Amino acid sequence: QVQLVESGGGLVQAGGSLRLSCTASGRTFRDYAVAWIRQAPGKEREFVSAIRWNGGSTYYEDFAKGRFTISRDINKNTVYLQMNSLNPEDTAIYYCAADRGRILSAIRGIDYTYWGQGTQVTVSS
């Protein structure tokens, strides 16, 4: 099993930046797909971005393209989400999620097996 811990959330003004971190305990992310999934108040969870640990292929939802960058640090067993040009619509709890051997057709889903506690991102106008 994998335990995930997110950090890096906070309060920023529109146009600001944050870098979220997701660290796994118990095992390496090797062979896993790791995703960032967010949930705004009163809304359903939505896919943000994902990365395959092996090879580092990345995937982004349309609203994240050009603003967010997902990356990994193999030595630290950590996945990052660099978020730039934030706007109030980005306000949400951001969750790190992971799955081993997730097929390509499901990489953008929200039904990942392992979930962190979430980190709050608030963007003021």
PDB file of C-alpha atoms in Angstrom, residues 4-125:
ATOM      1  CA  LEU A   4       0.352   9.970   0.412  1.00  0.00           C
ATOM      2  CA  VAL A   5       1.013  13.301   2.105  1.00  0.00           C
ATOM      3  CA  GLU A   6       0.363  16.613   0.352  1.00  0.00           C
ATOM      4  CA  SER A   7       1.797  19.988   1.274  1.00  0.00           C
ATOM      5  CA  GLY A   8       2.347  23.428  -0.203  1.00  0.00           C
ATOM      6  CA  GLY A   9      -1.159  24.830  -0.255  1.00  0.00           C
ATOM      7  CA  GLY A  10      -1.977  28.276   1.007  1.00  0.00           C
ATOM      8  CA  LEU A  11      -3.525  31.648   0.285  1.00  0.00           C
ATOM      9  CA  VAL A  12      -2.329  33.676  -2.690  1.00  0.00           C
ATOM     10  CA  GLN A  13      -3.640  36.563  -4.731  1.00  0.00           C
ATOM     11  CA  ALA A  14      -4.715  36.160  -8.319  1.00  0.00           C
ATOM     12  CA  GLY A  15      -1.690  35.833 -10.560  1.00  0.00           C
ATOM     13  CA  GLY A  16       0.411  34.263  -7.846  1.00  0.00           C
ATOM     14  CA  SER A  17       2.075  30.872  -7.690  1.00  0.00           C
ATOM     15  CA  LEU A  18       2.194  27.838  -5.449  1.00  0.00           C
ATOM     16  CA  ARG A  19       4.076  24.571  -5.577  1.00  0.00           C
ATOM     17  CA  LEU A  20       2.336  21.528  -4.180  1.00  0.00           C
ATOM     18  CA  SER A  21       4.216  18.444  -3.068  1.00  0.00           C
ATOM     19  CA  CYS A  22       3.091  14.844  -2.731  1.00  0.00           C
ATOM     20  CA  THR A  23       5.344  12.403  -0.937  1.00  0.00           C
ATOM     21  CA  ALA A  24       4.716   8.687  -0.670  1.00  0.00           C
ATOM     22  CA  SER A  25       5.568   6.575   2.326  1.00  0.00           C
ATOM     23  CA  GLY A  26       5.777   2.827   2.473  1.00  0.00           C
ATOM     24  CA  ARG A  27       7.113   2.337  -1.032  1.00  0.00           C
ATOM     25  CA  THR A  28       8.460   4.046  -4.092  1.00  0.00           C
ATOM     26  CA  PHE A  29       6.233   5.535  -6.769  1.00  0.00           C
ATOM     27  CA  ARG A  30       7.946   3.288  -9.313  1.00  0.00           C
ATOM     28  CA  ASP A  31       5.395   1.751 -11.694  1.00  0.00           C
ATOM     29  CA  TYR A  32       2.677   4.139 -10.460  1.00  0.00           C
ATOM     30  CA  ALA A  33       0.659   6.864 -12.047  1.00  0.00           C
ATOM     31  CA  VAL A  34       0.383   9.868  -9.740  1.00  0.00           C
ATOM     32  CA  ALA A  35      -2.332  12.464 -10.187  1.00  0.00           C
ATOM     33  CA  TRP A  36      -3.472  15.759  -8.773  1.00  0.00           C
ATOM     34  CA  ILE A  37      -7.238  15.950  -8.382  1.00  0.00           C
ATOM     35  CA  ARG A  38      -9.054  18.940  -6.925  1.00  0.00           C
ATOM     36  CA  GLN A  39     -12.434  19.633  -5.388  1.00  0.00           C
ATOM     37  CA  ALA A  40     -13.891  23.109  -5.067  1.00  0.00           C
ATOM     38  CA  PRO A  41     -16.632  23.886  -2.526  1.00  0.00           C
ATOM     39  CA  GLY A  42     -19.955  22.518  -3.694  1.00  0.00           C
ATOM     40  CA  LYS A  43     -18.445  20.893  -6.767  1.00  0.00           C
ATOM     41  CA  GLU A  44     -17.381  17.412  -7.736  1.00  0.00           C
ATOM     42  CA  ARG A  45     -13.788  16.336  -7.871  1.00  0.00           C
ATOM     43  CA  GLU A  46     -12.009  17.010 -11.137  1.00  0.00           C
ATOM     44  CA  PHE A  47      -8.788  15.810 -12.673  1.00  0.00           C
ATOM     45  CA  VAL A  48      -5.969  18.355 -12.820  1.00  0.00           C
ATOM     46  CA  SER A  49      -2.797  16.596 -13.915  1.00  0.00           C
ATOM     47  CA  ALA A  50      -0.976  13.282 -13.748  1.00  0.00           C
ATOM     48  CA  ILE A  51       2.462  11.820 -14.299  1.00  0.00           C
ATOM     49  CA  ARG A  52       3.691   8.314 -14.918  1.00  0.00           C
ATOM     50  CA  TRP A  53       6.645   7.595 -12.664  1.00  0.00           C
ATOM     51  CA  ASN A  54       8.312   5.370 -15.202  1.00  0.00           C
ATOM     52  CA  GLY A  55       9.303   7.594 -18.092  1.00  0.00           C
ATOM     53  CA  GLY A  56       7.652  10.722 -16.717  1.00  0.00           C
ATOM     54  CA  SER A  57       4.832  11.121 -19.246  1.00  0.00           C
ATOM     55  CA  THR A  58       2.568  13.981 -18.175  1.00  0.00           C
ATOM     56  CA  TYR A  59      -1.093  14.756 -18.687  1.00  0.00           C
ATOM     57  CA  TYR A  60      -3.058  17.953 -18.084  1.00  0.00           C
ATOM     58  CA  GLU A  61      -6.655  19.007 -18.025  1.00  0.00           C
ATOM     59  CA  ASP A  62      -7.343  21.916 -20.362  1.00  0.00           C
ATOM     60  CA  PHE A  63      -7.578  24.534 -17.622  1.00  0.00           C
ATOM     61  CA  ALA A  64      -4.116  23.560 -16.375  1.00  0.00           C
ATOM     62  CA  LYS A  65      -2.269  23.624 -19.687  1.00  0.00           C
ATOM     63  CA  GLY A  66       0.289  26.408 -19.864  1.00  0.00           C
ATOM     64  CA  ARG A  67      -0.122  27.310 -16.193  1.00  0.00           C
ATOM     65  CA  PHE A  68       0.563  24.143 -14.204  1.00  0.00           C
ATOM     66  CA  THR A  69       3.550  21.842 -14.426  1.00  0.00           C
ATOM     67  CA  ILE A  70       3.721  18.398 -12.871  1.00  0.00           C
ATOM     68  CA  SER A  71       7.096  16.836 -12.179  1.00  0.00           C
ATOM     69  CA  ARG A  72       8.777  14.193 -10.078  1.00  0.00           C
ATOM     70  CA  ASP A  73      11.922  13.864  -7.997  1.00  0.00           C
ATOM     71  CA  ILE A  74      12.953  10.246  -8.040  1.00  0.00           C
ATOM     72  CA  ASN A  75      15.429  10.543  -5.168  1.00  0.00           C
ATOM     73  CA  LYS A  76      12.872  12.233  -2.925  1.00  0.00           C
ATOM     74  CA  ASN A  77      10.012   9.986  -4.047  1.00  0.00           C
ATOM     75  CA  THR A  78       7.960  13.132  -4.505  1.00  0.00           C
ATOM     76  CA  VAL A  79       5.622  14.547  -7.136  1.00  0.00           C
ATOM     77  CA  TYR A  80       5.222  18.298  -7.503  1.00  0.00           C
ATOM     78  CA  LEU A  81       2.594  20.511  -9.044  1.00  0.00           C
ATOM     79  CA  GLN A  82       3.895  23.966  -9.877  1.00  0.00           C
ATOM     80  CA  MET A  83       0.921  26.280 -10.295  1.00  0.00           C
ATOM     81  CA  ASN A  84       1.426  29.681 -11.895  1.00  0.00           C
ATOM     82  CA  SER A  85      -0.987  32.427 -12.893  1.00  0.00           C
ATOM     83  CA  LEU A  86      -3.502  31.262 -10.353  1.00  0.00           C
ATOM     84  CA  ASN A  87      -7.022  32.635 -10.457  1.00  0.00           C
ATOM     85  CA  PRO A  88      -9.936  32.402  -8.008  1.00  0.00           C
ATOM     86  CA  GLU A  89     -11.410  29.522 -10.015  1.00  0.00           C
ATOM     87  CA  ASP A  90      -8.418  27.447  -8.922  1.00  0.00           C
ATOM     88  CA  THR A  91      -9.543  27.616  -5.294  1.00  0.00           C
ATOM     89  CA  ALA A  92     -10.053  24.051  -4.109  1.00  0.00           C
ATOM     90  CA  ILE A  93      -8.686  21.265  -2.003  1.00  0.00           C
ATOM     91  CA  TYR A  94      -5.980  19.587  -4.034  1.00  0.00           C
ATOM     92  CA  TYR A  95      -5.514  15.870  -3.532  1.00  0.00           C
ATOM     93  CA  CYS A  96      -2.650  13.660  -4.528  1.00  0.00           C
ATOM     94  CA  ALA A  97      -3.755  10.268  -5.811  1.00  0.00           C
ATOM     95  CA  ALA A  98      -1.887   7.240  -7.080  1.00  0.00           C
ATOM     96  CA  ASP A  99      -2.476   3.946  -8.821  1.00  0.00           C
ATOM     97  CA  ARG A 100      -0.140   1.222  -9.990  1.00  0.00           C
ATOM     98  CA  GLY A 101      -0.349   0.055 -13.553  1.00  0.00           C
ATOM     99  CA  ARG A 102      -3.138   2.441 -14.477  1.00  0.00           C
ATOM    100  CA  ILE A 103      -3.948   2.138 -18.146  1.00  0.00           C
ATOM    101  CA  LEU A 104      -3.718   5.126 -20.446  1.00  0.00           C
ATOM    102  CA  SER A 105      -7.469   5.384 -20.955  1.00  0.00           C
ATOM    103  CA  ALA A 106      -7.973   5.840 -17.203  1.00  0.00           C
ATOM    104  CA  ILE A 107      -5.100   8.216 -16.467  1.00  0.00           C
ATOM    105  CA  ARG A 108      -7.455  11.233 -16.453  1.00  0.00           C
ATOM    106  CA  GLY A 109      -9.982   9.617 -14.136  1.00  0.00           C
ATOM    107  CA  ILE A 110     -10.788  10.478 -10.541  1.00  0.00           C
ATOM    108  CA  ASP A 111     -11.128   6.917  -9.271  1.00  0.00           C
ATOM    109  CA  TYR A 112      -7.540   6.394  -8.168  1.00  0.00           C
ATOM    110  CA  THR A 113      -6.853   3.821  -5.478  1.00  0.00           C
ATOM    111  CA  TYR A 114      -4.668   5.763  -3.045  1.00  0.00           C
ATOM    112  CA  TRP A 115      -5.447   9.275  -1.808  1.00  0.00           C
ATOM    113  CA  GLY A 116      -3.801  11.848   0.394  1.00  0.00           C
ATOM    114  CA  GLN A 117      -5.565  14.086   2.886  1.00  0.00           C
ATOM    115  CA  GLY A 118      -5.541  17.086   0.564  1.00  0.00           C
ATOM    116  CA  THR A 119      -4.069  20.556   0.798  1.00  0.00           C
ATOM    117  CA  GLN A 120      -6.124  23.740   0.583  1.00  0.00           C
ATOM    118  CA  VAL A 121      -5.413  26.236  -2.177  1.00  0.00           C
ATOM    119  CA  THR A 122      -7.184  29.580  -1.914  1.00  0.00           C
ATOM    120  CA  VAL A 123      -6.786  32.301  -4.529  1.00  0.00           C
ATOM    121  CA  SER A 124      -8.162  35.744  -3.773  1.00  0.00           C
ATOM    122  CA  SER A 125      -9.195  38.243  -6.409  1.00  0.00           C
TER     123      SER A 125
END
